[in-house]
XYZ file of C-alpha atoms in Angstrom:
668
model
C 22.926 -37.478 -148.945
C 20.900 -34.524 -150.198
C 18.013 -33.685 -152.439
C 20.476 -31.752 -154.621
C 21.754 -34.398 -157.071
C 24.636 -32.197 -158.172
C 25.960 -31.876 -154.631
C 29.492 -32.924 -153.757
C 29.897 -36.418 -152.287
C 32.697 -36.559 -149.692
C 35.515 -39.045 -149.874
C 34.084 -41.880 -147.784
C 37.391 -43.747 -147.724
C 38.575 -41.410 -144.969
C 37.947 -43.257 -141.715
C 36.403 -41.179 -138.901
C 38.568 -42.918 -136.323
C 41.764 -41.699 -137.986
C 41.942 -38.420 -136.117
C 45.281 -37.366 -137.617
C 43.856 -37.691 -141.124
C 40.625 -35.894 -140.285
C 42.616 -32.957 -138.864
C 45.212 -32.691 -141.594
C 45.553 -30.881 -144.940
C 43.777 -33.603 -146.906
C 40.804 -33.427 -144.545
C 40.681 -29.657 -145.021
C 40.633 -30.173 -148.796
C 37.543 -32.366 -148.797
C 35.918 -30.266 -146.047
C 36.316 -27.181 -148.236
C 34.896 -28.947 -151.271
C 31.922 -30.224 -149.282
C 31.355 -26.728 -147.833
C 31.414 -25.124 -151.270
C 28.877 -27.617 -152.582
C 26.548 -27.122 -149.623
C 26.664 -23.357 -149.986
C 26.148 -23.523 -153.761
C 23.080 -25.722 -153.313
C 21.561 -23.348 -150.774
C 22.241 -20.313 -152.931
C 20.030 -21.718 -155.685
C 16.991 -21.253 -153.426
C 14.708 -18.282 -154.112
C 15.290 -15.305 -151.845
C 18.762 -16.289 -150.618
C 20.579 -13.233 -151.959
C 17.837 -10.912 -150.722
C 17.887 -12.401 -147.211
C 21.665 -12.158 -146.970
C 21.577 -8.540 -148.109
C 18.917 -7.701 -145.542
C 20.903 -9.399 -142.795
C 24.042 -7.534 -143.786
C 22.172 -4.218 -143.676
C 20.793 -5.058 -140.226
C 24.253 -5.879 -138.907
C 25.879 -2.835 -140.487
C 23.224 -0.244 -139.698
C 24.455 3.003 -138.199
C 21.309 3.003 -136.029
C 22.416 0.103 -133.823
C 23.529 0.870 -130.284
C 27.230 1.668 -129.774
C 27.821 0.056 -126.360
C 30.507 1.813 -124.368
C 32.975 1.315 -121.538
C 34.241 4.265 -119.540
C 37.945 4.862 -119.172
C 38.457 8.247 -117.575
C 36.899 11.116 -119.488
C 36.287 8.999 -122.579
C 33.723 6.360 -123.529
C 35.257 3.555 -125.611
C 33.464 1.441 -128.210
C 34.324 -1.254 -130.753
C 32.276 -0.832 -133.947
C 31.727 -2.802 -137.142
C 29.842 -1.633 -140.234
C 29.985 -2.010 -144.018
C 32.978 0.307 -144.322
C 34.761 -1.360 -141.414
C 33.948 -5.103 -141.516
C 36.791 -5.970 -139.135
C 35.968 -2.977 -136.982
C 37.385 0.151 -135.387
C 38.258 0.773 -131.755
C 37.223 4.317 -130.983
C 36.291 6.762 -128.237
C 34.179 9.839 -127.616
C 33.287 12.194 -124.793
C 30.390 11.705 -122.401
C 28.764 14.929 -123.557
C 28.841 14.003 -127.237
C 27.554 10.491 -126.585
C 24.629 11.644 -124.470
C 23.780 14.281 -127.083
C 23.537 11.516 -129.703
C 26.591 12.763 -131.562
C 28.871 10.750 -133.793
C 32.187 12.493 -133.197
C 34.309 9.426 -132.606
C 38.080 9.448 -132.380
C 39.388 6.304 -134.101
C 42.229 4.659 -132.208
C 42.703 1.410 -134.153
C 41.304 0.601 -137.593
C 41.520 -3.202 -137.685
C 40.791 -3.360 -141.443
C 43.647 -0.971 -142.198
C 45.950 -2.837 -139.826
C 45.102 -6.172 -141.480
C 45.831 -4.759 -144.932
C 49.079 -3.140 -143.831
C 50.361 -6.249 -142.087
C 48.764 -8.765 -144.469
C 47.241 -10.598 -141.504
C 43.726 -11.903 -140.888
C 43.318 -9.870 -137.702
C 40.172 -10.193 -135.600
C 39.659 -7.866 -132.614
C 39.579 -9.602 -129.220
C 39.634 -6.627 -126.873
C 41.939 -4.324 -124.937
C 43.266 -4.148 -121.385
C 43.672 -0.429 -120.585
C 45.885 0.619 -117.677
C 43.481 1.473 -114.833
C 43.304 4.985 -113.367
C 45.797 6.412 -115.890
C 44.270 5.255 -119.204
C 47.499 6.004 -121.075
C 48.426 2.563 -122.376
C 46.522 -0.498 -123.557
C 47.393 -4.102 -124.249
C 45.520 -4.997 -127.430
C 44.504 -8.587 -128.180
C 44.449 -9.540 -131.862
C 43.482 -12.968 -133.144
C 44.333 -14.585 -136.442
C 41.053 -15.645 -137.994
C 39.080 -15.445 -134.752
C 40.926 -18.113 -132.760
C 41.012 -17.908 -128.952
C 44.802 -17.619 -129.072
C 45.830 -13.971 -129.473
C 48.816 -11.757 -130.110
C 49.215 -9.081 -127.392
C 50.677 -5.695 -128.384
C 51.139 -2.487 -126.412
C 49.364 0.625 -127.658
C 49.932 4.251 -126.623
C 46.563 5.961 -126.172
C 48.102 9.433 -126.360
C 50.007 9.042 -129.634
C 47.506 6.437 -130.905
C 50.342 4.187 -132.044
C 51.698 0.744 -131.296
C 54.933 0.949 -129.377
C 57.870 -1.408 -129.126
C 57.076 -2.418 -125.588
C 55.182 -5.312 -124.075
C 54.457 -7.828 -126.849
C 53.381 -11.462 -126.645
C 53.271 -13.966 -129.511
C 50.138 -15.967 -130.290
C 48.893 -17.826 -127.232
C 45.965 -18.008 -124.814
C 47.553 -15.354 -122.629
C 46.443 -13.644 -119.423
C 47.802 -10.147 -118.686
C 47.218 -7.514 -115.993
C 48.858 -4.122 -115.396
C 50.804 -3.611 -112.161
C 52.162 -0.213 -113.207
C 53.403 1.446 -116.389
C 56.513 -0.716 -116.486
C 55.287 -3.963 -114.934
C 52.822 -6.671 -115.929
C 51.636 -9.930 -114.445
C 51.628 -12.396 -117.325
C 50.577 -15.960 -117.974
C 51.342 -17.266 -121.460
C 52.759 -20.150 -123.458
C 56.523 -20.222 -123.103
C 56.771 -23.924 -123.910
C 58.026 -26.576 -121.499
C 55.369 -26.863 -118.803
C 54.106 -23.265 -119.014
C 50.521 -24.222 -119.941
C 47.947 -26.604 -118.529
C 46.680 -29.734 -120.248
C 43.787 -27.539 -121.426
C 46.163 -25.100 -123.133
C 45.833 -22.164 -120.706
C 48.601 -20.601 -118.539
C 49.784 -22.666 -115.583
C 51.974 -19.940 -114.082
C 52.119 -16.177 -113.499
C 55.297 -14.184 -114.087
C 56.155 -10.637 -113.023
C 57.461 -8.998 -116.186
C 59.424 -5.746 -116.052
C 59.656 -3.555 -119.137
C 62.815 -4.109 -121.162
C 63.553 -7.556 -119.720
C 63.253 -11.024 -121.223
C 59.905 -12.588 -120.303
C 61.451 -16.062 -120.229
C 63.737 -14.848 -117.418
C 60.964 -13.088 -115.491
C 60.358 -14.569 -112.030
C 57.443 -16.973 -111.590
C 55.419 -15.638 -108.642
C 52.527 -18.117 -108.782
C 52.094 -21.581 -110.238
C 49.429 -24.262 -110.371
C 49.445 -27.837 -111.658
C 49.328 -29.060 -115.245
C 45.942 -30.713 -114.668
C 44.413 -27.402 -113.522
C 42.215 -25.736 -116.119
C 43.988 -22.370 -115.886
C 46.017 -20.161 -113.579
C 45.797 -16.372 -113.500
C 46.242 -13.132 -111.598
C 44.216 -9.926 -111.562
C 45.534 -6.656 -110.154
C 42.999 -4.558 -108.213
C 43.889 -0.839 -108.391
C 41.177 0.396 -106.008
C 42.843 3.234 -104.034
C 43.532 2.114 -100.489
C 42.784 -1.507 -101.318
C 45.473 -2.316 -103.908
C 45.950 -6.074 -104.113
C 46.376 -9.007 -106.470
C 43.900 -11.871 -106.665
C 45.516 -15.151 -107.755
C 43.368 -18.029 -108.975
C 43.898 -21.691 -109.708
C 40.920 -23.073 -111.597
C 41.056 -26.732 -110.549
C 38.270 -27.594 -112.954
C 35.429 -25.677 -114.562
C 33.547 -25.263 -111.248
C 36.149 -25.425 -108.495
C 39.065 -23.134 -107.767
C 41.534 -21.915 -105.176
C 41.684 -18.138 -104.711
C 44.435 -16.171 -102.962
C 44.854 -12.478 -102.155
C 48.288 -10.912 -102.058
C 50.565 -8.506 -103.867
C 52.558 -8.316 -107.065
C 55.685 -9.757 -105.438
C 53.948 -13.089 -104.933
C 53.096 -12.854 -101.233
C 49.600 -14.249 -100.799
C 47.034 -15.767 -98.443
C 44.483 -18.426 -99.345
C 40.811 -17.457 -99.104
C 39.831 -20.653 -97.328
C 36.338 -21.103 -98.747
C 35.112 -24.348 -100.337
C 36.595 -24.793 -103.785
C 33.114 -24.786 -105.357
C 32.349 -21.341 -103.892
C 32.648 -18.202 -106.036
C 34.597 -15.604 -104.017
C 34.844 -11.915 -104.944
C 37.078 -9.696 -102.798
C 36.251 -5.979 -103.081
C 37.653 -3.240 -100.872
C 37.311 -4.503 -97.271
C 34.623 -7.065 -98.106
C 34.416 -10.580 -99.433
C 31.345 -11.705 -101.404
C 30.596 -15.430 -101.551
C 28.247 -17.510 -103.720
C 28.574 -21.208 -102.759
C 27.410 -24.019 -105.028
C 26.772 -26.181 -101.953
C 25.730 -24.956 -98.454
C 28.522 -23.206 -96.560
C 28.656 -21.461 -93.172
C 24.909 -20.907 -93.040
C 24.667 -19.816 -96.668
C 22.314 -21.996 -98.760
C 23.567 -23.257 -102.123
C 23.399 -20.434 -104.660
C 22.897 -17.685 -102.064
C 24.909 -14.457 -101.883
C 26.731 -13.560 -98.683
C 29.175 -10.897 -97.491
C 31.746 -10.645 -94.715
C 34.755 -8.483 -93.879
C 37.711 -9.952 -95.793
C 40.176 -9.645 -92.901
C 37.676 -11.280 -90.558
C 37.198 -14.187 -92.948
C 40.952 -14.643 -93.357
C 41.207 -14.702 -89.536
C 38.689 -17.542 -89.346
C 35.387 -15.712 -88.792
C 32.485 -17.437 -90.582
C 29.619 -15.153 -89.474
C 28.566 -14.386 -93.036
C 25.698 -11.991 -93.716
C 23.155 -13.315 -96.234
C 22.153 -10.759 -98.874
C 20.102 -12.950 -101.241
C 18.888 -16.516 -100.733
C 15.613 -16.566 -102.652
C 16.698 -16.290 -106.318
C 19.482 -17.632 -108.550
C 22.419 -15.231 -108.864
C 23.151 -14.391 -112.489
C 25.701 -11.561 -112.194
C 27.478 -9.243 -109.750
C 28.494 -5.689 -110.686
C 30.001 -2.988 -108.489
C 29.890 0.814 -108.502
C 31.817 3.089 -106.169
C 29.166 2.749 -103.449
C 26.786 -0.051 -104.482
C 26.657 -3.741 -105.328
C 24.303 -4.624 -108.206
C 23.011 -8.194 -108.221
C 21.216 -9.619 -111.237
C 18.927 -12.535 -110.351
C 16.424 -14.696 -112.211
C 12.752 -15.172 -111.381
C 11.342 -17.919 -113.621
C 13.950 -16.898 -116.238
C 13.055 -13.180 -116.056
C 15.808 -10.900 -114.746
C 15.687 -8.641 -111.696
C 18.431 -6.273 -110.534
C 18.844 -5.468 -106.825
C 21.056 -2.677 -105.509
C 22.821 -2.949 -102.136
C 24.541 0.016 -100.523
C 28.068 -1.066 -99.642
C 28.511 -1.316 -95.895
C 24.912 -0.754 -94.767
C 23.606 -3.417 -97.181
C 20.273 -1.633 -97.519
C 18.467 -3.102 -100.533
C 16.431 -1.512 -103.310
C 15.190 -2.769 -106.658
C 16.239 -1.247 -109.968
C 13.179 -0.278 -112.024
C 12.994 -2.416 -115.172
C 10.389 -3.171 -117.846
C 8.188 -6.202 -117.211
C 9.102 -9.634 -118.632
C 12.389 -8.518 -120.089
C 16.039 -9.460 -119.906
C 18.193 -6.796 -118.285
C 21.966 -6.889 -117.985
C 24.498 -4.514 -116.493
C 26.683 -3.548 -119.451
C 29.280 -1.445 -117.647
C 30.140 0.342 -114.401
C 33.103 2.566 -113.450
C 33.795 1.958 -109.740
C 37.293 3.514 -109.825
C 36.276 6.712 -111.614
C 36.338 9.716 -109.232
C 33.587 11.519 -111.177
C 31.469 8.732 -112.649
C 31.850 6.067 -109.991
C 28.081 5.616 -109.652
C 27.460 5.389 -113.393
C 25.518 2.280 -114.433
C 24.743 1.215 -118.010
C 21.939 -1.362 -118.368
C 20.660 -3.044 -121.532
C 17.043 -4.276 -121.748
C 15.318 -6.373 -124.434
C 13.047 -9.376 -125.067
C 12.203 -11.640 -128.005
C 10.151 -9.010 -129.846
C 11.456 -5.697 -128.462
C 14.865 -4.402 -129.590
C 17.471 -3.329 -127.084
C 17.203 -0.192 -125.005
C 20.321 1.193 -123.320
C 19.833 2.948 -119.991
C 22.346 5.158 -118.198
C 21.500 5.676 -114.550
C 17.910 4.750 -115.335
C 17.544 7.138 -118.279
C 17.151 5.948 -121.872
C 20.174 7.019 -123.932
C 19.929 4.704 -126.960
C 17.179 2.637 -128.603
C 17.989 0.025 -131.229
C 15.729 0.047 -134.301
C 13.058 -2.581 -134.865
C 14.397 -4.629 -137.771
C 11.520 -7.021 -138.360
C 7.754 -6.866 -138.105
C 6.797 -8.101 -134.628
C 3.330 -6.515 -134.548
C 1.512 -9.879 -134.570
C 3.947 -11.724 -132.303
C 3.738 -12.594 -128.629
C 5.671 -14.791 -126.210
C 4.305 -17.493 -123.913
C 6.025 -19.603 -121.287
C 5.119 -23.276 -120.867
C 6.453 -26.150 -118.765
C 7.183 -29.645 -120.062
C 7.642 -32.690 -117.816
C 10.931 -34.562 -118.159
C 11.378 -38.302 -117.635
C 12.165 -37.974 -113.913
C 9.219 -35.622 -113.327
C 11.201 -32.358 -113.394
C 9.301 -29.417 -114.900
C 11.257 -27.827 -117.755
C 10.260 -24.287 -118.819
C 10.403 -22.974 -122.349
C 9.453 -19.778 -124.134
C 7.614 -19.887 -127.449
C 7.344 -16.769 -129.616
C 5.217 -16.310 -132.719
C 1.805 -15.533 -134.154
C -0.615 -17.725 -132.215
C -3.555 -17.034 -134.512
C -2.178 -19.139 -137.371
C -2.344 -22.646 -135.906
C 0.296 -25.319 -136.398
C 3.473 -23.740 -137.760
C 7.122 -24.545 -138.621
C 9.030 -24.300 -135.352
C 12.715 -23.730 -134.629
C 13.887 -24.983 -131.230
C 17.123 -23.708 -129.719
C 18.789 -24.936 -126.547
C 22.070 -25.288 -124.690
C 21.817 -27.114 -121.353
C 25.288 -26.822 -119.871
C 28.023 -24.904 -118.036
C 25.514 -22.965 -115.887
C 24.660 -20.811 -118.929
C 21.224 -19.224 -118.477
C 19.171 -18.600 -121.630
C 16.981 -15.521 -121.141
C 14.663 -13.706 -123.578
C 16.536 -11.569 -126.093
C 16.021 -9.779 -129.388
C 17.594 -11.201 -132.552
C 17.055 -9.168 -135.709
C 18.406 -11.977 -137.870
C 16.137 -14.621 -136.376
C 13.222 -12.220 -136.619
C 13.625 -11.392 -140.297
C 14.577 -14.918 -141.390
C 12.086 -16.893 -139.296
C 9.580 -15.138 -137.033
C 8.442 -12.598 -139.606
C 7.204 -15.461 -141.798
C 4.755 -16.507 -139.075
C 6.903 -19.341 -137.701
C 7.467 -20.195 -134.041
C 10.736 -19.943 -132.146
C 11.227 -21.927 -128.930
C 13.914 -21.313 -126.309
C 14.012 -24.124 -123.725
C 15.656 -23.762 -120.314
C 17.135 -27.230 -119.984
C 18.890 -28.479 -116.892
C 22.611 -27.863 -117.098
C 22.018 -24.132 -117.267
C 21.947 -21.742 -114.327
C 18.342 -20.579 -114.560
C 17.321 -22.060 -111.196
C 20.559 -22.116 -109.232
C 23.481 -24.546 -108.836
C 21.365 -27.716 -108.523
C 19.680 -27.034 -111.864
C 23.147 -27.559 -113.303
C 24.634 -30.182 -111.000
C 21.735 -32.618 -111.565
C 22.948 -33.368 -115.090
C 26.747 -33.452 -115.017
C 28.951 -36.466 -115.708
C 27.042 -39.753 -115.314
C 23.704 -37.900 -115.278
C 24.360 -36.092 -118.545
C 21.646 -38.082 -120.315
C 19.005 -36.045 -118.480
C 19.732 -33.032 -120.689
C 18.408 -34.989 -123.672
C 15.440 -36.194 -121.638
C 14.584 -32.533 -120.953
C 15.052 -31.598 -124.600
C 12.914 -34.507 -125.759
C 10.163 -33.535 -123.309
C 10.073 -29.998 -124.723
C 9.816 -31.262 -128.317
C 6.976 -33.590 -127.353
C 5.190 -30.851 -125.414
C 5.311 -28.462 -128.390
C 3.586 -31.075 -130.521
C 1.106 -32.060 -127.777
C -0.015 -28.443 -127.418
C -0.696 -28.287 -131.146
C 1.922 -25.695 -132.015
C 3.755 -27.886 -134.509
C 4.409 -31.408 -135.797
C 7.647 -33.427 -135.898
C 7.994 -32.867 -139.645
C 7.787 -29.099 -139.045
C 10.278 -28.988 -136.166
C 13.924 -27.984 -136.610
C 16.467 -27.993 -133.785
C 19.543 -25.779 -133.641
C 22.470 -25.504 -131.231
C 26.115 -24.473 -131.135
C 29.125 -25.648 -129.105
C 27.602 -27.513 -126.131
C 24.314 -26.845 -127.932
C 25.849 -28.614 -130.924
C 26.440 -31.597 -128.658
C 22.767 -31.330 -127.704
C 21.509 -31.364 -131.297
C 23.939 -34.015 -132.547
C 22.940 -36.203 -129.590
C 19.260 -35.618 -130.321
C 19.843 -36.665 -133.926
C 21.106 -40.121 -132.941
C 18.769 -40.641 -129.933
C 15.277 -39.515 -131.032
C 15.399 -38.651 -134.749
C 11.658 -39.278 -135.129
C 10.767 -36.157 -133.123
C 11.959 -33.474 -135.568
C 12.474 -32.776 -139.251
C 15.930 -31.155 -139.404
C 18.959 -30.523 -137.178
C 21.520 -27.713 -137.288
C 24.706 -28.702 -135.455
C 27.168 -25.799 -135.090
C 30.793 -25.897 -133.857
C 29.813 -29.035 -131.927
C 31.375 -31.506 -129.579
C 30.575 -34.983 -130.920
C 33.505 -37.312 -130.213
C 33.025 -37.518 -126.471
C 35.392 -40.443 -125.976
C 38.298 -38.281 -127.149
C 37.113 -34.728 -126.468
C 39.499 -34.348 -123.513
C 42.485 -34.767 -125.844
C 41.395 -32.092 -128.344
C 42.103 -28.340 -127.976
C 40.598 -27.060 -124.693
C 38.631 -30.265 -124.093
C 40.430 -31.275 -120.897
C 38.910 -28.226 -119.178
C 35.370 -29.633 -119.510
C 35.693 -32.951 -117.687
C 33.817 -31.569 -114.662
C 30.859 -31.120 -117.006
C 30.907 -34.262 -119.162
C 33.012 -36.728 -117.207
C 36.413 -38.315 -117.751
C 36.560 -40.835 -120.617
C 39.522 -42.472 -118.874
C 37.374 -43.219 -115.802
C 35.609 -46.574 -116.445
C 32.292 -45.612 -114.806
C 32.124 -42.216 -116.494
C 33.258 -43.666 -119.824
C 30.422 -46.173 -119.754
C 27.927 -43.331 -119.285
C 29.514 -41.271 -122.071
C 29.499 -44.210 -124.488
C 25.712 -44.405 -124.165
C 25.188 -40.879 -125.522
C 28.347 -39.768 -127.345
C 26.957 -38.689 -130.757
C 29.840 -39.874 -132.948
C 29.938 -43.356 -131.454
C 26.153 -43.774 -131.770
C 25.676 -43.004 -135.462
C 23.898 -45.928 -137.123
C 22.785 -46.848 -140.616
C 19.678 -48.755 -139.581
C 17.527 -45.805 -138.500
C 16.113 -43.039 -140.680
C 17.584 -39.712 -139.514
C 16.224 -36.307 -140.495
C 18.658 -34.183 -142.550
C 21.497 -32.547 -140.622
C 23.622 -29.477 -141.324
C 26.981 -29.625 -139.526
C 29.074 -26.432 -139.368
C 32.435 -25.465 -137.917
C 35.400 -23.107 -138.353
C 38.899 -24.082 -139.415
C 40.263 -21.588 -136.874
C 38.267 -22.941 -133.909
C 40.917 -23.683 -131.282
C 38.395 -24.185 -128.475
C 36.262 -27.015 -129.901
C 38.426 -28.720 -132.507
C 36.901 -28.841 -136.022
C 37.624 -32.578 -136.011
C 34.427 -32.975 -133.951
C 32.316 -31.606 -136.790
C 34.304 -33.287 -139.555
C 34.218 -36.753 -138.032
C 30.519 -36.527 -137.227
C 29.524 -35.345 -140.699
C 31.672 -38.034 -142.283
C 30.230 -40.723 -140.002
C 26.708 -39.692 -141.014
C 27.667 -39.826 -144.682
C 29.259 -43.263 -144.311
C 26.079 -44.491 -142.592
C 24.019 -43.277 -145.547
C 22.329 -40.570 -143.484
C 21.337 -37.198 -145.027
C 23.975 -34.632 -144.057
C 25.291 -31.341 -145.394
C 28.457 -29.685 -144.159
C 29.860 -26.164 -143.994
C 33.246 -25.076 -142.653
C 34.143 -21.399 -142.516
C 37.880 -20.844 -142.878
C 37.841 -18.080 -140.228
C 35.715 -17.161 -137.252
C 37.109 -19.239 -134.414
C 34.547 -20.758 -132.063
C 32.053 -18.032 -133.014
C 31.984 -19.514 -136.524
C 32.216 -16.097 -138.217
C 34.755 -13.286 -137.931
C 32.870 -10.210 -139.217
C 29.406 -8.994 -140.185
C 29.691 -10.234 -143.752
C 30.561 -13.728 -142.570
C 27.774 -13.668 -139.960
C 25.218 -12.735 -142.645
C 26.573 -15.424 -144.955
C 26.459 -18.199 -142.344
C 23.065 -17.205 -140.923
C 21.545 -17.032 -144.401
C 22.951 -20.458 -145.187
C 21.434 -21.929 -141.998
C 17.964 -20.424 -142.320
C 17.655 -21.172 -146.024
C 18.812 -24.730 -145.380
C 16.139 -25.124 -142.674
C 13.495 -23.712 -145.015
C 14.505 -26.190 -147.709
C 14.524 -29.221 -145.436
C 11.215 -28.384 -143.733
C 9.585 -27.394 -146.999
C 8.963 -23.839 -145.796
C 8.220 -21.316 -148.536
């Protein structure tokens, strides 16, 4: 199992197919023992303690950028450091922030709250009442799970109040007014979808029983989720109701908080964004003269009346994000995986380009369209693989993150590999190109229209790049880097093409002389964990080690575990004979064999992951062990789907992963 003879050997009498056993207390016992042994073995390696300490200092540094969101006269920020590992929610004034000051008013100290209430609280955000900014609905998770407790907080007295409170659930809440919410939550008996998200929206008045609150909107149990969002834009107050039919199709309605509504009759695969008197549309397939992936606009009332004369704003680049100020629409697009931001004046639709550094990733962090003073304020973050983040406010630099590793000898190149069907697959490679063949870490995701763009990682830099190694980020099909078809080509029965793309990139890296199979490690989490676990059982000869984090692996049963039913539009339905046959060919768990030599694998998960069930990781690691394949396993007790709940845990897990890779590839 491992080159550490003292390492724990798991109980191989536990059968992977016995899902109840693998999810129960006895499974947690052996998972914990296996995790402890894996971590102990890694900690014997030289430099482990020093690397973890350096990572912790990088995560906790006071010099990192405090990203902010405006709510009235204050800028709000959530901050973690060594003294506040769980974090503090705080605010400051615009003047103090722009002057570089550190006069923060602490609203919620999550560490203090956790100690006082003896609860493993993890911050999951706040919904502040728009325009008034007097109350907030705080979301607190136990151990980092997606399910949260919702509690009302008074921003004037800085205290929790005995008001709107929801028990642990995957809830959806929106303010109507001070005394009214629209709520979707788990009330038992048909109140959630098969995926575990709300199936109905209730109008909840303060002081009344939520269970008796009227249901004003409801979907079907086989929907992914149902929700409502209140728009408080003066003169355009409305509620947008949504039924997510699957991960990529939905029905959207506009109405009011009483439940009156009208369907926006666009194709279900079209993203629709109502704003003021306009409706923005981004179809996944051609619609009303709009090409697939284009951005169009039309008057909302005209569209509801049947008009389909839609004005095209962008049709020459994949749409990555839409943001709105009081007078402008900001559209982030991708050009060969490099971001561009265009600005359109609302109403005239005159277009200009936002000035950005070359070959960088830029993202709109925050805007304040409802603010009467700062409605045109735009915060943009810019970085790349070797340059730390810069925060811009209205085009001016206001914060610069420190460089936390030596990148002086590093550069980034973009190459294109050729997949099995002839499709060109781009990838970035970063490193010191003067040193010849080097150990190479390959990331990847390839799913859910997630676009992987260049970005700075201090931890990756200090643990990997600084040693002269290469890092590769491939842009596999399944992402959104080149529009809707880049994703739709590889869903359901065509899912195997993601691995063909990944394999092509690995082969191209070797063919160009950057590395060799024995010096290649692959790493991925969640859907990326499905990627790396699938690679392990399909083409193990192409790499020397695999890191498989919070993965999906049991693809014949994934739709019955946690939120798995919500992903059938991506992977296919195991209960559909044609789609099941395709899944059986690549499902990692069902394709583990003893007759092939696999490279070593590290499988990680979190006990509190309620999005991708830890049974995926446990069953896969156990199946590898039973097949006599080299596998190590680590399960963090907290962290949810992120795998770690605070900076200390992040440093611990990242150190474990990088030191494990170093050991398995023989890197010193």
